[in-house]
Amino acid sequence: MITSTTGPQPADFADVRATNLAVVLRFVREHAPCSRADIAASTGLNKATVSSLVADLIDRRLVRETGLTENRVGRPATMLVLDGSPYAAIGVEINVDTVSAVAVDLAGERLLTWRRSFSAGDAVNQGVAAVGAVVRRVVGRMAKEERQVLGLAVAVPGLVDVQGTVRIAPGLGWRDADLGGDLAKALRDPGFPIQVDNDANLAALAEQRFGAHAGASDLVYLTGELGVGAGVILDGRLRKGGRGFSGEIGHVQLDPEGPRCHCGRRGCLEAMAGIAAVLRRDLSPAETQVEIEEVVRLARAGDAGTLATLDSVGRHLGQGVSLLASLLNPEVVILGGYYVPLAPWLLPAVHDELAGRVVAEEAGGCQVVASTLGHDAAALGGAARVLDSVDSGRLPGGLSRIP
C-alpha cells in the first residue's frame, strides 16, 4: 500500500487508509471515467484494496459509478467519475474596496460567484465583520442546496506568514492580524477549516488547476492589481519561502533614480510597471477601472501618447519577467488583474525584453500570457486550495492525515 512519509514513526491504519483514499480520489479526478482495474494498475494498490477504497468514496458521495464500457479487452467494466454533489469549497478574496467570493463543487464547477463592495475601516475587526457577513451568506446558500462546506480559503493583498497571520496588508491598513482565527470566531466556529494566504499565491493555484495552462508544473502569476506580486509554482508545488513572504517582485528595484514607490524607495518594478505607471497617478480602485477602460479605448484608437506609455510600461514589466525567467525558468508567466485588458499592447514589449535579457535560448521556453480567469482568480484559487486539501487527504467523513 502507499503510505505517508511525513515522519519516522510507522503510519497507523487510519493514516494509511486516508492516504490511499486520497490517491484513488486524485486518480479519478485526473482520469475519469476510469475503472477499478485502471486504478489498481496505475497506483500499485491491489484490486481488493481498490474495491474497498472505491466503496468508501462512493459512500462519502465523492465518487459515483456511471455505467459500463465495452471498449476494452475482457468483460465490460463499471466506470467511475467524480460525484461531490453534496460538497462545496469556498474561496474569498479581500481587496481594497471589494470582497469576492467563489464556491465550486468537487469537480471545480462554479456554484456561485459574488462580488460585494467593501471598506476595511480603521480596525481589523470591522473588516472581519464585513467579510464574515459575506461568508455567512455563501454558506447559507450552500446549505439551501444541501451542500457541506469542505473549507474556506481567504486571499489577502499583503504579507501572510506560514501560520496564516497577515503580517502587513498596506492597502487594508492591517498588521499582525489573525484573520483565520478572527473569522472562525465571527462565524461561531463553522465546523470547516479556514486558511489565509497571499492573493498572488492563491491566484497561481487557480491558474494551475483551472486556467488555460492548467497542469503546468512551473508557473508564475503576476497580480497586476494596485500592487504587483508573484505567486510561484515550481515542480508542481506552491513555493512560499521560509516564512511565507516570497513573491514580492513588485519591490525589486529596477532604477535607483526612478519614480518613488509606495514602499518609500525609488524605481521599484511596481512603481515603473504597475497600474499607477500606466495611469501616471494613483487612483481609487473604482476610478482605476474607469481609467483603464479609457486607456484601452485610446490604445485601440492609436493614440500616440497612450501607445508610448504602454510600450514603456511593457518594457519595464519585461525586465521583471526576465528576472523570473532567469531565476526560476517557469513554463509560463501569467499576467493577471488590470494587465489583462492591456495585454495586447504590453505583451509585445515584454516579449522583446525577455528575448534580449534571458541568456537561455528562446528565454528558456518561458511563455508570457494574459490570464483567462478574470478578477476573481484569487478567490477561485482559495477554492482550489480547499480542493487541494481534499486531494491531499482531508476527506469529509472524519478520516484525515493532515493536521
CSV table of C-alpha atoms in Angstrom, one decimal:
chain,number,residue,atom,x,y,z
A,1,MET,CA,0.0,0.0,0.0
A,2,ILE,CA,1.0,3.6,-0.5
A,3,THR,CA,1.9,5.2,2.9
A,4,SER,CA,2.7,8.6,4.2
A,5,THR,CA,6.4,9.6,4.7
A,6,THR,CA,5.8,12.6,6.9
A,7,GLY,CA,7.8,11.2,9.9
A,8,PRO,CA,9.9,8.3,11.2
A,9,GLN,CA,7.1,6.6,13.0
A,10,PRO,CA,5.1,4.0,11.2
A,11,ALA,CA,1.7,5.2,9.9
A,12,ASP,CA,-1.3,3.7,11.7
A,13,PHE,CA,-4.1,2.1,9.7
A,14,ALA,CA,-6.3,5.3,9.6
A,15,ASP,CA,-3.4,7.3,8.2
A,16,VAL,CA,-2.6,4.7,5.6
A,17,ARG,CA,-6.3,4.4,4.5
A,18,ALA,CA,-6.8,8.2,4.4
A,19,THR,CA,-3.7,8.5,2.2
A,20,ASN,CA,-4.9,5.7,-0.1
A,21,LEU,CA,-8.3,7.2,-0.4
A,22,ALA,CA,-6.7,10.5,-1.5
A,23,VAL,CA,-4.6,8.6,-4.1
A,24,VAL,CA,-7.7,7.0,-5.6
A,25,LEU,CA,-9.7,10.2,-5.5
A,26,ARG,CA,-6.9,12.1,-7.3
A,27,PHE,CA,-6.7,9.3,-9.9
A,28,VAL,CA,-10.4,9.5,-10.6
A,29,ARG,CA,-10.2,13.3,-10.8
A,30,GLU,CA,-7.4,13.2,-13.4
A,31,HIS,CA,-8.5,10.1,-15.4
A,32,ALA,CA,-12.3,9.8,-15.2
A,33,PRO,CA,-14.1,7.9,-16.5
A,34,CYS,CA,-12.0,5.1,-15.2
A,35,SER,CA,-12.5,1.6,-13.8
A,36,ARG,CA,-11.3,0.0,-10.6
A,37,ALA,CA,-8.9,-2.1,-12.7
A,38,ASP,CA,-7.4,1.1,-14.1
A,39,ILE,CA,-6.8,2.5,-10.6
A,40,ALA,CA,-5.2,-0.7,-9.4
A,41,ALA,CA,-2.9,-0.9,-12.5
A,42,SER,CA,-1.8,2.7,-12.2
A,43,THR,CA,-1.4,3.1,-8.4
A,44,GLY,CA,0.0,-0.3,-7.5
A,45,LEU,CA,-2.8,-0.9,-5.0
A,46,ASN,CA,-4.2,-4.4,-5.1
A,47,LYS,CA,-7.7,-4.9,-6.6
A,48,ALA,CA,-9.3,-5.8,-3.2
A,49,THR,CA,-7.9,-2.7,-1.6
A,50,VAL,CA,-9.1,-0.5,-4.5
A,51,SER,CA,-12.6,-2.1,-4.3
A,52,SER,CA,-12.7,-1.3,-0.6
A,53,LEU,CA,-11.5,2.3,-1.1
A,54,VAL,CA,-13.9,3.0,-4.0
A,55,ALA,CA,-16.8,1.7,-1.9
A,56,ASP,CA,-15.8,4.1,0.8
A,57,LEU,CA,-15.6,7.0,-1.6
A,58,ILE,CA,-19.0,6.1,-3.1
A,59,ASP,CA,-20.4,6.0,0.5
A,60,ARG,CA,-19.0,9.5,1.0
A,61,ARG,CA,-20.5,10.6,-2.3
A,62,LEU,CA,-17.1,11.7,-3.6
A,63,VAL,CA,-17.2,9.2,-6.5
A,64,ARG,CA,-20.1,7.6,-8.4
A,65,GLU,CA,-20.5,4.8,-10.9
A,66,THR,CA,-21.5,5.8,-14.4
A,67,GLY,CA,-22.3,2.6,-16.3
A,68,LEU,CA,-20.3,0.1,-18.3
A,69,THR,CA,-17.8,0.4,-21.1
A,70,GLU,CA,-17.1,-2.4,-23.6
A,71,ASN,CA,-14.3,-0.6,-25.4
A,72,ARG,CA,-11.6,-2.8,-23.7
A,73,VAL,CA,-10.3,-6.3,-23.7
A,74,GLY,CA,-12.3,-8.7,-21.5
A,75,ARG,CA,-15.5,-8.2,-19.6
A,76,PRO,CA,-17.2,-4.8,-19.6
A,77,ALA,CA,-16.1,-2.6,-16.7
A,78,THR,CA,-18.1,-0.3,-14.4
A,79,MET,CA,-16.7,3.2,-14.8
A,80,LEU,CA,-16.2,5.8,-12.1
A,81,VAL,CA,-16.4,9.6,-12.2
A,82,LEU,CA,-16.3,12.3,-9.5
A,83,ASP,CA,-19.5,13.0,-7.7
A,84,GLY,CA,-19.1,15.5,-4.9
A,85,SER,CA,-22.7,16.8,-5.4
A,86,PRO,CA,-23.1,17.3,-1.6
A,87,TYR,CA,-20.0,19.4,-1.2
A,88,ALA,CA,-18.7,22.9,-1.8
A,89,ALA,CA,-15.3,24.6,-1.5
A,90,ILE,CA,-15.3,28.4,-0.9
A,91,GLY,CA,-12.7,30.9,-1.8
A,92,VAL,CA,-12.8,34.6,-0.8
A,93,GLU,CA,-10.6,37.5,-1.9
A,94,ILE,CA,-10.3,40.6,0.2
A,95,ASN,CA,-9.3,43.6,-1.9
A,96,VAL,CA,-9.0,47.3,-1.1
A,97,ASP,CA,-12.7,48.1,-2.0
A,98,THR,CA,-14.3,44.7,-2.8
A,99,VAL,CA,-14.8,41.2,-1.4
A,100,SER,CA,-15.1,38.5,-4.0
A,101,ALA,CA,-16.5,35.0,-3.1
A,102,VAL,CA,-16.5,31.9,-5.3
A,103,ALA,CA,-17.9,28.4,-4.5
A,104,VAL,CA,-17.1,25.4,-6.5
A,105,ASP,CA,-18.1,21.7,-6.3
A,106,LEU,CA,-15.6,18.8,-6.1
A,107,ALA,CA,-15.0,18.8,-9.8
A,108,GLY,CA,-14.3,22.6,-9.8
A,109,GLU,CA,-17.6,23.7,-11.4
A,110,ARG,CA,-18.7,27.1,-10.2
A,111,LEU,CA,-21.7,27.1,-8.0
A,112,LEU,CA,-21.7,30.9,-7.4
A,113,THR,CA,-19.6,34.0,-7.9
A,114,TRP,CA,-20.3,37.1,-5.9
A,115,ARG,CA,-18.6,40.5,-5.5
A,116,ARG,CA,-19.5,43.0,-2.9
A,117,SER,CA,-18.3,46.5,-2.1
A,118,PHE,CA,-16.0,46.6,1.0
A,119,SER,CA,-14.3,49.0,3.3
A,120,ALA,CA,-11.6,47.7,5.6
A,121,GLY,CA,-12.2,50.5,8.1
A,122,ASP,CA,-9.7,51.6,10.7
A,123,ALA,CA,-9.6,48.3,12.5
A,124,VAL,CA,-9.3,44.6,11.6
A,125,ASN,CA,-12.5,43.7,13.4
A,126,GLN,CA,-14.5,45.9,11.1
A,127,GLY,CA,-13.1,44.2,8.1
A,128,VAL,CA,-13.6,40.8,9.7
A,129,ALA,CA,-17.2,41.6,10.4
A,130,ALA,CA,-17.8,42.6,6.7
A,131,VAL,CA,-16.1,39.5,5.3
A,132,GLY,CA,-17.8,37.3,7.8
A,133,ALA,CA,-21.2,38.6,6.6
A,134,VAL,CA,-20.3,37.6,3.0
A,135,VAL,CA,-19.1,34.2,4.1
A,136,ARG,CA,-22.3,33.5,6.1
A,137,ARG,CA,-24.4,34.3,3.0
A,138,VAL,CA,-22.4,31.9,0.9
A,139,VAL,CA,-22.6,29.2,3.5
A,140,GLY,CA,-26.3,29.8,3.8
A,141,ARG,CA,-26.7,29.4,0.0
A,142,MET,CA,-24.7,26.2,0.1
A,143,ALA,CA,-26.9,24.9,3.0
A,144,LYS,CA,-30.1,25.6,1.0
A,145,GLU,CA,-28.5,23.4,-1.8
A,146,GLU,CA,-27.8,20.8,0.8
A,147,ARG,CA,-24.1,21.0,0.3
A,148,GLN,CA,-21.5,20.6,3.1
A,149,VAL,CA,-18.7,23.2,3.0
A,150,LEU,CA,-15.4,21.5,2.9
A,151,GLY,CA,-13.4,24.6,3.8
A,152,LEU,CA,-12.7,28.3,3.2
A,153,ALA,CA,-9.5,29.9,2.0
A,154,VAL,CA,-9.1,33.7,2.1
A,155,ALA,CA,-6.8,35.7,-0.2
A,156,VAL,CA,-5.3,38.9,1.2
A,157,PRO,CA,-3.2,41.6,-0.7
A,158,GLY,CA,-0.2,41.5,1.7
A,159,LEU,CA,2.4,39.5,3.5
A,160,VAL,CA,0.9,36.4,5.1
A,161,ASP,CA,3.2,34.1,7.1
A,162,VAL,CA,3.2,30.3,7.1
A,163,GLN,CA,0.9,30.3,10.1
A,164,GLY,CA,-1.7,32.3,8.1
A,165,THR,CA,-1.2,35.6,10.1
A,166,VAL,CA,-1.5,38.7,8.0
A,167,ARG,CA,1.8,40.5,8.9
A,168,ILE,CA,1.1,43.5,6.8
A,169,ALA,CA,-1.5,44.4,4.2
A,170,PRO,CA,-0.8,48.1,3.5
A,171,GLY,CA,-3.9,48.7,1.3
A,172,LEU,CA,-6.2,47.4,4.1
A,173,GLY,CA,-4.2,49.0,6.9
A,174,TRP,CA,-3.8,45.7,8.7
A,175,ARG,CA,-0.8,44.5,10.7
A,176,ASP,CA,-0.3,41.2,12.6
A,177,ALA,CA,-3.9,40.1,12.1
A,178,ASP,CA,-5.0,36.6,12.9
A,179,LEU,CA,-7.6,36.7,10.2
A,180,GLY,CA,-8.4,33.0,10.2
A,181,GLY,CA,-8.9,32.9,14.0
A,182,ASP,CA,-11.0,36.1,13.9
A,183,LEU,CA,-13.1,34.8,11.1
A,184,ALA,CA,-13.7,31.5,12.9
A,185,LYS,CA,-15.0,33.5,15.9
A,186,ALA,CA,-17.1,35.7,13.7
A,187,LEU,CA,-18.6,32.6,12.1
A,188,ARG,CA,-19.0,31.0,15.5
A,189,ASP,CA,-16.7,28.1,14.8
A,190,PRO,CA,-18.3,27.0,11.5
A,191,GLY,CA,-17.1,23.4,11.5
A,192,PHE,CA,-14.8,23.7,8.5
A,193,PRO,CA,-11.1,24.7,8.2
A,194,ILE,CA,-10.2,28.3,7.4
A,195,GLN,CA,-7.0,29.1,5.6
A,196,VAL,CA,-5.5,32.5,4.8
A,197,ASP,CA,-2.8,33.3,2.1
A,198,ASN,CA,-1.5,36.0,-0.1
A,199,ASP,CA,-3.6,36.8,-3.2
A,200,ALA,CA,-0.9,36.1,-5.7
A,201,ASN,CA,-0.2,32.6,-4.2
A,202,LEU,CA,-3.9,31.7,-4.4
A,203,ALA,CA,-4.3,33.1,-7.9
A,204,ALA,CA,-1.3,30.9,-9.0
A,205,LEU,CA,-3.2,27.9,-7.6
A,206,ALA,CA,-6.3,28.9,-9.6
A,207,GLU,CA,-4.2,29.0,-12.8
A,208,GLN,CA,-2.6,25.7,-12.1
A,209,ARG,CA,-6.0,24.0,-11.6
A,210,PHE,CA,-8.4,25.9,-13.8
A,211,GLY,CA,-6.5,28.2,-16.1
A,212,ALA,CA,-5.5,28.0,-19.8
A,213,HIS,CA,-2.2,26.4,-18.6
A,214,ALA,CA,-3.8,24.1,-16.0
A,215,GLY,CA,-1.4,21.3,-15.0
A,216,ALA,CA,1.8,23.3,-15.6
A,217,SER,CA,4.5,22.3,-13.1
A,218,ASP,CA,6.4,25.5,-13.3
A,219,LEU,CA,4.2,28.7,-13.4
A,220,VAL,CA,4.3,32.3,-12.1
A,221,TYR,CA,1.3,34.5,-11.7
A,222,LEU,CA,1.7,38.3,-11.6
A,223,THR,CA,-1.2,40.1,-9.9
A,224,GLY,CA,-1.4,43.3,-11.8
A,225,GLU,CA,-3.8,44.9,-9.3
A,226,LEU,CA,-2.9,48.2,-7.4
A,227,GLY,CA,0.3,46.3,-6.4
A,228,VAL,CA,2.5,43.8,-8.2
A,229,GLY,CA,3.1,40.4,-6.6
A,230,ALA,CA,4.1,37.0,-7.8
A,231,GLY,CA,2.7,33.6,-7.0
A,232,VAL,CA,5.3,30.9,-7.8
A,233,ILE,CA,4.7,27.2,-8.5
A,234,LEU,CA,7.7,25.1,-9.0
A,235,ASP,CA,7.8,21.3,-9.6
A,236,GLY,CA,4.0,21.4,-9.2
A,237,ARG,CA,4.0,22.9,-5.7
A,238,LEU,CA,3.3,26.4,-4.5
A,239,ARG,CA,6.6,27.9,-3.2
A,240,LYS,CA,6.1,30.4,-0.3
A,241,GLY,CA,9.6,30.7,1.1
A,242,GLY,CA,10.9,30.1,4.6
A,243,ARG,CA,8.4,32.4,6.3
A,244,GLY,CA,5.8,32.7,3.6
A,245,PHE,CA,7.0,36.0,2.2
A,246,SER,CA,8.2,35.0,-1.3
A,247,GLY,CA,6.9,36.6,-4.5
A,248,GLU,CA,7.4,40.3,-3.6
A,249,ILE,CA,8.8,41.1,-7.0
A,250,GLY,CA,7.0,44.4,-7.1
A,251,HIS,CA,9.7,45.8,-4.8
A,252,VAL,CA,12.7,44.7,-6.8
A,253,GLN,CA,14.5,47.9,-7.7
A,254,LEU,CA,14.9,48.4,-11.5
A,255,ASP,CA,16.2,52.0,-11.4
A,256,PRO,CA,17.5,53.8,-8.2
A,257,GLU,CA,16.7,57.1,-9.9
A,258,GLY,CA,13.2,56.0,-10.9
A,259,PRO,CA,9.9,57.2,-9.5
A,260,ARG,CA,9.1,56.8,-5.8
A,261,CYS,CA,7.4,53.7,-4.8
A,262,HIS,CA,4.8,53.2,-2.1
A,263,CYS,CA,7.4,51.3,-0.1
A,264,GLY,CA,9.5,54.5,0.2
A,265,ARG,CA,12.2,53.5,-2.3
A,266,ARG,CA,12.7,54.6,-5.9
A,267,GLY,CA,12.5,52.7,-9.1
A,268,CYS,CA,10.7,49.5,-7.9
A,269,LEU,CA,9.1,47.3,-10.5
A,270,GLU,CA,5.7,48.3,-9.0
A,271,ALA,CA,6.4,52.0,-9.5
A,272,MET,CA,7.6,51.6,-13.0
A,273,ALA,CA,5.4,48.8,-14.4
A,274,GLY,CA,2.4,48.8,-12.0
A,275,ILE,CA,-1.0,50.2,-12.9
A,276,ALA,CA,-0.2,53.6,-11.4
A,277,ALA,CA,2.6,53.8,-14.0
A,278,VAL,CA,0.1,53.2,-16.8
A,279,LEU,CA,-2.2,55.9,-15.4
A,280,ARG,CA,0.6,58.1,-14.2
A,281,ARG,CA,-1.1,58.7,-10.9
A,282,ASP,CA,-2.7,56.9,-8.0
A,283,LEU,CA,-6.4,56.5,-8.1
A,284,SER,CA,-9.0,54.7,-6.1
A,285,PRO,CA,-9.9,51.2,-7.4
A,286,ALA,CA,-13.2,52.4,-8.8
A,287,GLU,CA,-11.5,55.2,-10.6
A,288,THR,CA,-8.8,52.9,-11.8
A,289,GLN,CA,-11.3,50.6,-13.6
A,290,VAL,CA,-12.8,53.6,-15.4
A,291,GLU,CA,-9.4,54.9,-16.4
A,292,ILE,CA,-8.1,51.6,-17.6
A,293,GLU,CA,-11.2,51.4,-19.9
A,294,GLU,CA,-10.2,54.8,-21.3
A,295,VAL,CA,-6.6,53.7,-21.8
A,296,VAL,CA,-7.9,50.7,-23.8
A,297,ARG,CA,-10.1,53.0,-25.9
A,298,LEU,CA,-7.2,55.3,-26.7
A,299,ALA,CA,-4.9,52.5,-27.5
A,300,ARG,CA,-7.4,51.0,-29.9
A,301,ALA,CA,-7.7,54.4,-31.5
A,302,GLY,CA,-3.9,54.6,-32.0
A,303,ASP,CA,-3.3,57.5,-29.6
A,304,ALA,CA,0.5,58.0,-29.8
A,305,GLY,CA,1.0,59.1,-26.2
A,306,THR,CA,-1.0,56.1,-24.8
A,307,LEU,CA,0.9,53.7,-27.0
A,308,ALA,CA,4.2,55.1,-25.9
A,309,THR,CA,3.2,54.8,-22.2
A,310,LEU,CA,2.1,51.2,-22.7
A,311,ASP,CA,5.3,50.3,-24.5
A,312,SER,CA,7.4,51.8,-21.7
A,313,VAL,CA,5.4,50.0,-19.0
A,314,GLY,CA,5.7,46.8,-21.0
A,315,ARG,CA,9.5,47.1,-21.3
A,316,HIS,CA,9.8,47.6,-17.5
A,317,LEU,CA,7.4,44.7,-16.9
A,318,GLY,CA,9.6,42.7,-19.3
A,319,GLN,CA,12.6,43.4,-17.1
A,320,GLY,CA,10.8,42.0,-14.1
A,321,VAL,CA,9.6,38.9,-16.1
A,322,SER,CA,13.2,38.4,-17.4
A,323,LEU,CA,14.4,38.1,-13.8
A,324,LEU,CA,11.8,35.5,-13.1
A,325,ALA,CA,12.6,33.6,-16.3
A,326,SER,CA,16.4,33.6,-15.5
A,327,LEU,CA,16.0,32.6,-11.8
A,328,LEU,CA,13.1,30.2,-12.0
A,329,ASN,CA,12.8,29.1,-15.6
A,330,PRO,CA,9.0,28.8,-15.5
A,331,GLU,CA,7.0,27.3,-18.3
A,332,VAL,CA,4.7,30.3,-18.3
A,333,VAL,CA,4.3,33.7,-16.6
A,334,ILE,CA,0.7,34.7,-16.4
A,335,LEU,CA,-0.4,38.4,-16.2
A,336,GLY,CA,-3.5,39.0,-14.1
A,337,GLY,CA,-5.7,41.8,-12.9
A,338,TYR,CA,-5.5,45.0,-14.8
A,339,TYR,CA,-2.8,43.7,-17.0
A,340,VAL,CA,-5.3,41.5,-18.8
A,341,PRO,CA,-7.2,44.2,-20.8
A,342,LEU,CA,-3.9,45.9,-21.5
A,343,ALA,CA,-2.1,42.7,-22.6
A,344,PRO,CA,-2.4,43.3,-26.4
A,345,TRP,CA,-0.2,46.4,-26.0
A,346,LEU,CA,2.0,45.3,-23.1
A,347,LEU,CA,3.0,41.8,-24.4
A,348,PRO,CA,5.0,42.8,-27.5
A,349,ALA,CA,7.4,44.9,-25.4
A,350,VAL,CA,7.5,42.2,-22.7
A,351,HIS,CA,8.5,39.6,-25.3
A,352,ASP,CA,11.2,41.9,-26.7
A,353,GLU,CA,12.7,42.4,-23.3
A,354,LEU,CA,12.5,38.7,-22.5
A,355,ALA,CA,14.3,37.8,-25.7
A,356,GLY,CA,17.0,40.3,-25.2
A,357,ARG,CA,17.7,39.7,-21.5
A,358,VAL,CA,17.5,36.0,-20.8
A,359,VAL,CA,20.7,34.1,-21.7
A,360,ALA,CA,18.9,30.8,-22.3
A,361,GLU,CA,17.8,30.2,-25.9
A,362,GLU,CA,14.2,31.2,-26.5
A,363,ALA,CA,14.0,32.6,-23.0
A,364,GLY,CA,14.3,29.1,-21.6
A,365,GLY,CA,11.0,28.2,-23.1
A,366,CYS,CA,9.1,30.7,-20.9
A,367,GLN,CA,5.8,32.0,-22.3
A,368,VAL,CA,4.2,35.2,-21.2
A,369,VAL,CA,0.4,35.3,-21.5
A,370,ALA,CA,-2.7,37.0,-20.1
A,371,SER,CA,-4.9,35.3,-17.6
A,372,THR,CA,-8.3,34.0,-18.7
A,373,LEU,CA,-9.7,33.8,-15.2
A,374,GLY,CA,-10.6,37.5,-14.6
A,375,HIS,CA,-10.5,39.5,-11.4
A,376,ASP,CA,-11.9,36.5,-9.4
A,377,ALA,CA,-8.7,34.5,-9.9
A,378,ALA,CA,-7.5,34.8,-6.2
A,379,ALA,CA,-11.0,33.8,-4.9
A,380,LEU,CA,-11.1,30.9,-7.3
A,381,GLY,CA,-7.6,30.0,-6.0
A,382,GLY,CA,-9.0,29.9,-2.5
A,383,ALA,CA,-11.5,27.3,-3.6
A,384,ALA,CA,-8.6,25.5,-5.3
A,385,ARG,CA,-6.7,25.4,-2.1
A,386,VAL,CA,-9.6,23.7,-0.4
A,387,LEU,CA,-9.8,21.1,-3.2
A,388,ASP,CA,-6.0,20.6,-2.8
A,389,SER,CA,-6.6,19.8,0.8
A,390,VAL,CA,-9.2,17.2,-0.1
A,391,ASP,CA,-6.8,15.7,-2.7
A,392,SER,CA,-4.1,15.5,-0.1
A,393,GLY,CA,-6.2,13.5,2.4
A,394,ARG,CA,-8.6,15.8,4.3
A,395,LEU,CA,-11.7,14.0,3.3
A,396,PRO,CA,-15.2,14.6,4.6
A,397,GLY,CA,-16.4,11.9,6.9
A,398,GLY,CA,-13.6,12.0,9.6
A,399,LEU,CA,-10.5,10.4,8.0
A,400,SER,CA,-7.7,12.9,7.7
A,401,ARG,CA,-4.0,12.7,7.7
A,402,ILE,CA,-3.3,16.4,7.6
A,403,PRO,CA,-3.1,18.2,10.9
